[in-house]
Short mmCIF file of C-alpha atoms in Angstrom, two decimals:
data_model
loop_
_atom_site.label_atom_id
_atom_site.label_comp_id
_atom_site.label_asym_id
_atom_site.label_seq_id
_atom_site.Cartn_x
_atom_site.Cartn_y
_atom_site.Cartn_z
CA UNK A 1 -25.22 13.63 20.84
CA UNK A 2 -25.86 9.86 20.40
CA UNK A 3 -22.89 7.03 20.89
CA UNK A 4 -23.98 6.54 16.91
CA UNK A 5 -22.32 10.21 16.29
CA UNK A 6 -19.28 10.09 18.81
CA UNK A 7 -17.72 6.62 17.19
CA UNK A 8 -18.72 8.51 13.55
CA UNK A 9 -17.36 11.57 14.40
CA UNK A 10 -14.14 9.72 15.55
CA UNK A 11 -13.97 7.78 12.40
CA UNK A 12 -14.28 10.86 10.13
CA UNK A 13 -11.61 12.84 12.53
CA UNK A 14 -8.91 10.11 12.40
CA UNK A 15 -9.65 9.82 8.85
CA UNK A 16 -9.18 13.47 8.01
CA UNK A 17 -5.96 13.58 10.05
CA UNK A 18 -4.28 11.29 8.10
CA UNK A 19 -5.27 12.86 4.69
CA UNK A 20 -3.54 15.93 6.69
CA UNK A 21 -0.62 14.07 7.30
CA UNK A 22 -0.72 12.85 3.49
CA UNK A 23 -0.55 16.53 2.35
CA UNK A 24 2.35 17.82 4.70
CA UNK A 25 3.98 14.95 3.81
CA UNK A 26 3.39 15.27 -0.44
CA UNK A 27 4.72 18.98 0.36
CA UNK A 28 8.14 17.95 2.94
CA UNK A 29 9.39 14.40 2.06
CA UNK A 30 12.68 14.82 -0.34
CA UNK A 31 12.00 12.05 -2.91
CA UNK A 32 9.70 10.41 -5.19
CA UNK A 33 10.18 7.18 -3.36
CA UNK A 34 9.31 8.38 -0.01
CA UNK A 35 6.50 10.30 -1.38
CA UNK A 36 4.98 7.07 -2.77
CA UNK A 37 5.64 5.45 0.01
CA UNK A 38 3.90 7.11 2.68
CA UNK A 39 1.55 9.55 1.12
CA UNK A 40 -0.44 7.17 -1.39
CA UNK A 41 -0.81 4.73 1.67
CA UNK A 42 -1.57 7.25 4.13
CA UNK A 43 -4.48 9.13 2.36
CA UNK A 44 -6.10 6.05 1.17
CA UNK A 45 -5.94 4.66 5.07
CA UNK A 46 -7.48 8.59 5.68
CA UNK A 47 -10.18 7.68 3.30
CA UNK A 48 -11.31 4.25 4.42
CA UNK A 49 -11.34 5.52 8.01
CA UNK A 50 -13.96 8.51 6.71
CA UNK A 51 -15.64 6.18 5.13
CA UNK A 52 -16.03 3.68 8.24
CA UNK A 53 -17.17 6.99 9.63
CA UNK A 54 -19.63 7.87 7.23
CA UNK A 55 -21.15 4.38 7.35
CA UNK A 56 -21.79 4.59 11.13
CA UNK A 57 -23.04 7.98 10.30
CA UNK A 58 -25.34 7.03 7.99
CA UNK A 59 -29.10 5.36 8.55
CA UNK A 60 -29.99 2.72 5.43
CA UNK A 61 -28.98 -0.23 4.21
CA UNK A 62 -28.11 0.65 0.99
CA UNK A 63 -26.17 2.84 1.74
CA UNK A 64 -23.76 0.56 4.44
CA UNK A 65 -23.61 -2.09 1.51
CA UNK A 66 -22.70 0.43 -1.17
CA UNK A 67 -19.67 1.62 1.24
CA UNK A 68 -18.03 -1.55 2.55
CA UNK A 69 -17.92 -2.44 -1.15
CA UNK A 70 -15.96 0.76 -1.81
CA UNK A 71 -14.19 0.01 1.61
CA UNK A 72 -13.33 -3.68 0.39
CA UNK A 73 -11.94 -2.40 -3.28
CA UNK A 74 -9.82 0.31 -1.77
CA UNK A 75 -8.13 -1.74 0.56
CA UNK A 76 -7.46 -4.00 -2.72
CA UNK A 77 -6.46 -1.53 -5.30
CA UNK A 78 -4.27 0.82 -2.64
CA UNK A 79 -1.21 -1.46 -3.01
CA UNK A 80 -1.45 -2.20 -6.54
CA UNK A 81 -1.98 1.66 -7.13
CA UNK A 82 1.48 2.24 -4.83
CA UNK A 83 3.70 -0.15 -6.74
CA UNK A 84 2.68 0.99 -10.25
CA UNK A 85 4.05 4.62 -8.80
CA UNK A 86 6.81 3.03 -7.55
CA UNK A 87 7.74 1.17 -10.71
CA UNK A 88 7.04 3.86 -13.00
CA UNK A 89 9.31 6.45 -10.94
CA UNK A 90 12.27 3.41 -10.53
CA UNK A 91 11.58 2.44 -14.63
CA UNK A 92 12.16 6.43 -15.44
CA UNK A 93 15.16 6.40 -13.35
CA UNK A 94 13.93 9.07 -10.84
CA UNK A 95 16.66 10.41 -9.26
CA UNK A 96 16.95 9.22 -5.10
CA UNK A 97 17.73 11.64 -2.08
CA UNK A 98 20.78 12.23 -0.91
CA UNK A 99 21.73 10.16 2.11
CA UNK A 100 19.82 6.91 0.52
CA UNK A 101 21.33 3.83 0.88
CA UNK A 102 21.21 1.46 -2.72
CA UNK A 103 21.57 -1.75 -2.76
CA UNK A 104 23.88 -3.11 -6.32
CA UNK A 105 20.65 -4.16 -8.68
CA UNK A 106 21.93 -6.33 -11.19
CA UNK A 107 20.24 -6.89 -14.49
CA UNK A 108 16.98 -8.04 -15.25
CA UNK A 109 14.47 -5.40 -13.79
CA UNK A 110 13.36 -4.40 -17.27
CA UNK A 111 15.81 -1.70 -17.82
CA UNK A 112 19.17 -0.94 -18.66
CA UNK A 113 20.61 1.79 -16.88
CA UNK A 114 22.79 2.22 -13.85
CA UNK A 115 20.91 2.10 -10.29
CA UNK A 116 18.97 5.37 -9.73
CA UNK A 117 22.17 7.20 -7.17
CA UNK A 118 21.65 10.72 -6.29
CA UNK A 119 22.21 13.28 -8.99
CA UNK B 1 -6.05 -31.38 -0.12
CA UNK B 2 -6.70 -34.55 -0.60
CA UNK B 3 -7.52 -35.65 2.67
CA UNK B 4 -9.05 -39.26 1.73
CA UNK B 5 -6.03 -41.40 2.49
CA UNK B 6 -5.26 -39.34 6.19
CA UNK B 7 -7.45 -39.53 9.15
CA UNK B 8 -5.58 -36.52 11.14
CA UNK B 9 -7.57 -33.78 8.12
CA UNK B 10 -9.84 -31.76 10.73
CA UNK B 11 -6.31 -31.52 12.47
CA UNK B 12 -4.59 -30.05 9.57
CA UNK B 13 -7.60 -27.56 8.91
CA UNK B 14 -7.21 -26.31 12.48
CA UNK B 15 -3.46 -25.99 12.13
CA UNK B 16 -4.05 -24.11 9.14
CA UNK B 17 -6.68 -22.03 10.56
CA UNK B 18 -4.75 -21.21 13.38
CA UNK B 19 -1.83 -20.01 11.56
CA UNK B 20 -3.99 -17.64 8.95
CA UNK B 21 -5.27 -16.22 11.76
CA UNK B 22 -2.25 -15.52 13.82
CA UNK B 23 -0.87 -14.08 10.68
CA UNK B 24 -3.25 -11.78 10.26
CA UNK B 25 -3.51 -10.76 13.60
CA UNK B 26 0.45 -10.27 13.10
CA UNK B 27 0.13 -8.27 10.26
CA UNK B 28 -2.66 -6.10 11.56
CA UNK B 29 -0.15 -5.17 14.38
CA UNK B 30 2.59 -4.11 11.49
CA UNK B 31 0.71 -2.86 9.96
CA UNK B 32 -0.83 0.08 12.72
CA UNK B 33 2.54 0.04 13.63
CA UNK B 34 3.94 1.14 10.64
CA UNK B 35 1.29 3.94 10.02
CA UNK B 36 2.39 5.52 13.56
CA UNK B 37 5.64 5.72 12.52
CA UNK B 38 5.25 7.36 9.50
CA UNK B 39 2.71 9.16 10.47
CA UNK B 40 4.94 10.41 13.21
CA UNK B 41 8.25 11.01 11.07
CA UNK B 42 6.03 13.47 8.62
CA UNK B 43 4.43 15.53 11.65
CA UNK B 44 7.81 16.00 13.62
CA UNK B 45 10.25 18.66 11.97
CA UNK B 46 13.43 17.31 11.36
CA UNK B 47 14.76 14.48 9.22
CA UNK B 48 14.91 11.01 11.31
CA UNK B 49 14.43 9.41 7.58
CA UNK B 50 16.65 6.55 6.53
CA UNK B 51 15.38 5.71 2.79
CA UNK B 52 17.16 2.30 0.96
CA UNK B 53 16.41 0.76 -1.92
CA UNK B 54 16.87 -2.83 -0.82
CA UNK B 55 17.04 -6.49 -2.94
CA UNK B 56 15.46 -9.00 -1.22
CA UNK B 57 15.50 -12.27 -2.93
CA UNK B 58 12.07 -14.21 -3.30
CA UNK B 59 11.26 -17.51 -2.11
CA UNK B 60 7.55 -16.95 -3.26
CA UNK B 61 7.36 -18.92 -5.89
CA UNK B 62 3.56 -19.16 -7.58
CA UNK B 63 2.06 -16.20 -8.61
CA UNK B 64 -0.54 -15.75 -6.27
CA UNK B 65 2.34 -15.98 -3.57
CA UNK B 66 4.39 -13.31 -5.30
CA UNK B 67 1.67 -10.87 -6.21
CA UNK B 68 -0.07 -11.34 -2.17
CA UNK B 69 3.65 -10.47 -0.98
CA UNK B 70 3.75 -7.23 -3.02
CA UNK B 71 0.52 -6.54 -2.13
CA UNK B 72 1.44 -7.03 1.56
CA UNK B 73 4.56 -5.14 1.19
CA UNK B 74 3.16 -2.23 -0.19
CA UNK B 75 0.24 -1.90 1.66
CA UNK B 76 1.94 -1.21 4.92
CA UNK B 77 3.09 2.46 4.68
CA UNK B 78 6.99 2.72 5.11
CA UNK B 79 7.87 0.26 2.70
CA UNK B 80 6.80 -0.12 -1.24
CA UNK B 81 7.90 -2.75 -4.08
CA UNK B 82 9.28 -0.86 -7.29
CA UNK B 83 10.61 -3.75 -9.12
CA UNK B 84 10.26 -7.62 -9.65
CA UNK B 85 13.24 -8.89 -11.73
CA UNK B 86 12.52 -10.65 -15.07
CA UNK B 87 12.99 -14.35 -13.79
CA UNK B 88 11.04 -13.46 -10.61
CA UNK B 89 13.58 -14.52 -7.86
CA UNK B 90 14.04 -11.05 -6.89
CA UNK B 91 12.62 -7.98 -5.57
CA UNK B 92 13.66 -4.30 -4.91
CA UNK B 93 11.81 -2.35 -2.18
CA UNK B 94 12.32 0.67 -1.18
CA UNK B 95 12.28 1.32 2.82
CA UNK B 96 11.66 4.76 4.30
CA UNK B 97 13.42 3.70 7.70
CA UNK B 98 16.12 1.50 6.65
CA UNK B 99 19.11 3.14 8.19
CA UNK B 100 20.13 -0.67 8.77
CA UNK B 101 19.76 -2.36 5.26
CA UNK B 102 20.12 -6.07 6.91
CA UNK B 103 17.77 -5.16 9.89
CA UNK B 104 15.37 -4.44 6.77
CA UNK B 105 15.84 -7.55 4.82
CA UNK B 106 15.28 -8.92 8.07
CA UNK B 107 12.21 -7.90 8.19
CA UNK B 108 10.71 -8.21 5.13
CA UNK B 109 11.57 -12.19 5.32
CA UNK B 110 10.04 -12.66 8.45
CA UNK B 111 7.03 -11.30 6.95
CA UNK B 112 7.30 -14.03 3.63
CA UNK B 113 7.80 -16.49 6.45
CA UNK B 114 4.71 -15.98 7.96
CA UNK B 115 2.75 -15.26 4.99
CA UNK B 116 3.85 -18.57 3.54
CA UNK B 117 3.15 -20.62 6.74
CA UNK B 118 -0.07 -19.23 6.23
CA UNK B 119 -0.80 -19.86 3.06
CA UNK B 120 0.94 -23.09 2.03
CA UNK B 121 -1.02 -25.87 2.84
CA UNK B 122 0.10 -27.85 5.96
CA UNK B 123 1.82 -31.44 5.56
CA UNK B 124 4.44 -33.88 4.89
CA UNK B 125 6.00 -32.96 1.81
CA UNK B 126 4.36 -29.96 0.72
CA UNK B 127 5.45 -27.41 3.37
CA UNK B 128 8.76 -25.43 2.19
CA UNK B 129 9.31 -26.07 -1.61
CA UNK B 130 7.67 -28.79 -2.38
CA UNK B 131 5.74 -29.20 -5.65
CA UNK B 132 6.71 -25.41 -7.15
CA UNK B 133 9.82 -26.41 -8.79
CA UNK B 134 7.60 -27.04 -12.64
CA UNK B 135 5.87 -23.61 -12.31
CA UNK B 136 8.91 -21.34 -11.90
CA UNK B 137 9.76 -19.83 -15.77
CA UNK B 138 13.42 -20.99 -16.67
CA UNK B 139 14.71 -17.84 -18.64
CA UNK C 1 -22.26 19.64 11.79
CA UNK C 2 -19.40 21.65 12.95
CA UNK C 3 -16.84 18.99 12.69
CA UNK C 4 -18.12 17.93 9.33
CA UNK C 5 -17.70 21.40 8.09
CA UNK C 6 -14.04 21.72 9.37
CA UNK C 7 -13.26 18.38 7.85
CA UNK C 8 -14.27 19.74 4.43
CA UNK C 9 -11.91 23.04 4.81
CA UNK C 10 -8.99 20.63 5.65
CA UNK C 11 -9.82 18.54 2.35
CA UNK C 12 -10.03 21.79 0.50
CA UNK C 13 -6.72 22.53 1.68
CA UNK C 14 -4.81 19.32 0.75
CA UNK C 15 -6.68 19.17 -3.02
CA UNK C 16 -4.63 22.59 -2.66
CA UNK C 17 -1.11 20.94 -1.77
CA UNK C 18 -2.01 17.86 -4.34
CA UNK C 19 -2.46 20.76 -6.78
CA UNK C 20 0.92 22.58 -6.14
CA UNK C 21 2.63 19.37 -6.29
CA UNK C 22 0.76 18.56 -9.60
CA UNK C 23 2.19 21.93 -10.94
CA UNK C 24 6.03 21.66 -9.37
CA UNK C 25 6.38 17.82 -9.14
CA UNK C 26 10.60 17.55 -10.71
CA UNK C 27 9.46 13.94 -12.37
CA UNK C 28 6.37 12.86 -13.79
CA UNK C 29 6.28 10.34 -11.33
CA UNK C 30 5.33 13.14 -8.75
CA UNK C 31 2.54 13.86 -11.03
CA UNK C 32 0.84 10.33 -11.46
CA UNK C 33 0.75 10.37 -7.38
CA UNK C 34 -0.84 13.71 -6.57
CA UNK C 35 -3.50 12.63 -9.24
CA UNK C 36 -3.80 9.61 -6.73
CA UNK C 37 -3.45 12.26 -3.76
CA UNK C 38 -6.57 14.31 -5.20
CA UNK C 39 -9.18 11.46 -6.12
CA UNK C 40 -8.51 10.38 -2.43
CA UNK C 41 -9.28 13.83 -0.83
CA UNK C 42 -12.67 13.93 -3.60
CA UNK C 43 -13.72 10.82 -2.37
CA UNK C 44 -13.65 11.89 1.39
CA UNK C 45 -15.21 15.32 0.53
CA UNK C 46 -17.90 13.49 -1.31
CA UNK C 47 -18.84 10.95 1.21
CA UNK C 48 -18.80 13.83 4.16
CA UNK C 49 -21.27 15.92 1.58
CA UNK C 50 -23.63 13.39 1.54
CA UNK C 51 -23.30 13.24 5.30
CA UNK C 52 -23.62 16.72 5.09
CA UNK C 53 -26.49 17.35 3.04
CA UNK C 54 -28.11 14.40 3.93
CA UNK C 55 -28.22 13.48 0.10
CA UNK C 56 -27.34 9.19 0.63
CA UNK C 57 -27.48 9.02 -3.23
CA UNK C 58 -24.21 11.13 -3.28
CA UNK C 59 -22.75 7.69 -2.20
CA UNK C 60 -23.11 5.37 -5.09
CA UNK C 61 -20.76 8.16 -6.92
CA UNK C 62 -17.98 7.16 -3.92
CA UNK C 63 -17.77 3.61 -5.68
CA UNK C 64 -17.90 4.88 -8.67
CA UNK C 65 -15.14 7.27 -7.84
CA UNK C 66 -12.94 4.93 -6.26
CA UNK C 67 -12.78 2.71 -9.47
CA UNK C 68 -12.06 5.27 -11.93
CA UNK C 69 -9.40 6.77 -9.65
CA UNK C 70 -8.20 3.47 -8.93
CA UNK C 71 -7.76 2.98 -13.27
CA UNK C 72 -6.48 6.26 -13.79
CA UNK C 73 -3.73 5.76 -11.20
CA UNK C 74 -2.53 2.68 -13.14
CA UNK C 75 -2.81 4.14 -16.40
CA UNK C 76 -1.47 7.41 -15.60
CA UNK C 77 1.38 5.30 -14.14
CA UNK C 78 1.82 2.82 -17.24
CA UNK C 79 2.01 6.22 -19.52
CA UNK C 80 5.27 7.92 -17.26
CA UNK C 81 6.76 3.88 -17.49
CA UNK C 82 6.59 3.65 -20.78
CA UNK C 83 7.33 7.00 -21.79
CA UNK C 84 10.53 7.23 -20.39
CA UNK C 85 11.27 4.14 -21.79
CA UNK C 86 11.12 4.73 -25.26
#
């Protein structure tokens, strides 16, 4: 049991608990929004923390330089990948839980009908 | 910049510096902050959520400023752009705990403030809405 | 090793969930995102196989994996848009 394995083994724990969280969430939250909301952002968090885990894990160079580029390009694409859920659910007129407040969208969003109220 | 005609330029790099840097140290503190509490509201049983969809209008006018304020919007669980509008003043998020709508739009302009103190360039003239008036498309 | 292994059960459990949503999802939308869901929970089983099995290699598929899921999000996402569109 080296320090090297401890601050790994934390990494890979946090990591895993939030792609647990993730899950239980895809399974309980009432909407599309909220889904998209948390559980996109929460299991990619889940996966960069494994792999800042696996990268104290593992011995080699290569290997460190090949994950902190996939680090780097998740933390890019995560937000872009959330919105483009987001907008496809709002553009197909998902319907909203009950209970959620909506603001009056005028016009101009690319689409015609009226703002996505509970059904 | 063009920092030939101005003798103060090493002061306006550190101002600069200094406010990237407390913006992203501001962020980073949202940001953890916002991935406890959703984190949190999915683990507890029972529903403490408060979903809007919100309109917040945009003061971000180029469009590395708009697309870095999506990104910074949706990255940051809890909160998620589903719309620009056509002429690009406008922008509906959707907010997991939004119970107050205004507290919310609050919010989200406090973080365009700081992201735009950040990454507008400091001095006279340029600072709030300076030279962005040609690149906005008229509809 | 022991942690590693329990880790893996736990991913094999939410590619379950990410499955049932797949399958029940009400909107299509709900689809596009538990693709999303599942190429995360790959990606971490993959990286904590090569820890695993000591195989390093395994890794170069991890950035490979995070690109294509990253393209398949958006175009899965583009297809629901524009279907319901039209």
């Amino acid at each position: 049991m080296t320090a090297q394995t401890v601050v790994g083994d934390a990494f890979v724990l946090v990591g895993v608990f939030l792609i647990g969280v993730a899950a239980i969430g895809l399974l309980r939250l009432p909407d599309v929004y909220n889904r998209a909301n948390a559980v996109a952002k929460a299991a990619s968090l889940g996966l960069v923390s494994v792999l800042l885990g696996v990268v104290v894990l593992t011995p080699g160079v290569t290997a460190v330089v090949v994950l902190l580029v996939a680090i780097a390009l998740q933390l890019f694409t995560v937000p872009i990948a959330g919105y483009k859920i987001g907008e496809a659910a709002f553009l197909s007129g998902a319907p909203v839980a009950p209970g959620t407040h909506c603001d009056d969208l005028g016009a101009g969003y690319g689409r015609d009908g009226a703002p996505p109220t509970g059904r | 910049m063009n920092g030939s005609d101005s003798p103060s330029v090493p002061h306006r790099a550190v101002v600069r510096g200094r406010r990237i840097a407390s913006f992203a140290a501001a962020y980073l503190v949202r940001f953890l902050r916002a991935n406890y509490r959703v984190a949190r509201e999915i683990v507890t049983p029972g529903d403490g959520l408060a979903p809007a969809i919100v309109e917040v209008p945009l003061r971000s006018r180029t469009p590395f400023e708009i697309a870095s304020y999506m990104s910074l919007v949706s990255l940051a669980p809890g909160s998620v752009a589903l719309a620009l509008s056509e002429d690009r003043s406008r922008l509906a998020v959707h907010g997991m705990h939004a119970g107050d709508p205004e507290h919310f739009r609050a919010d989200l302009r406090e973080l365009e403030d700081q992201m735009l103190a950040a990454w507008r360039p400091v001095g006279p003239g340029r600072d709030a809405t300076g030279d962005d008036s040609t690149r906005r498309r008229t509809t | 090793m022991i942690l590693i292994d329990a880790a893996l059960v736990v991913l094999a459990l939410a590619l379950v969930v990410a499955t049932v949503r797949l399958v029940v999802g009400p909107t299509d939308a709900d689809r596009a995102l538990s693709v999303d869901f599942g190429f995360a929970v790959v990606i971490a089983a993959v990286a904590l196989l090569a820890v695993r099995l000591d195989a390093p290699a395994l890794l170069d598929l991890v950035l490979v994996a995070t690109l294509v899921g990253f393209l398949s999000t958006v175009a899965f996402a583009r297809l629901v848009a524009a279907r319901s569109s039209s």
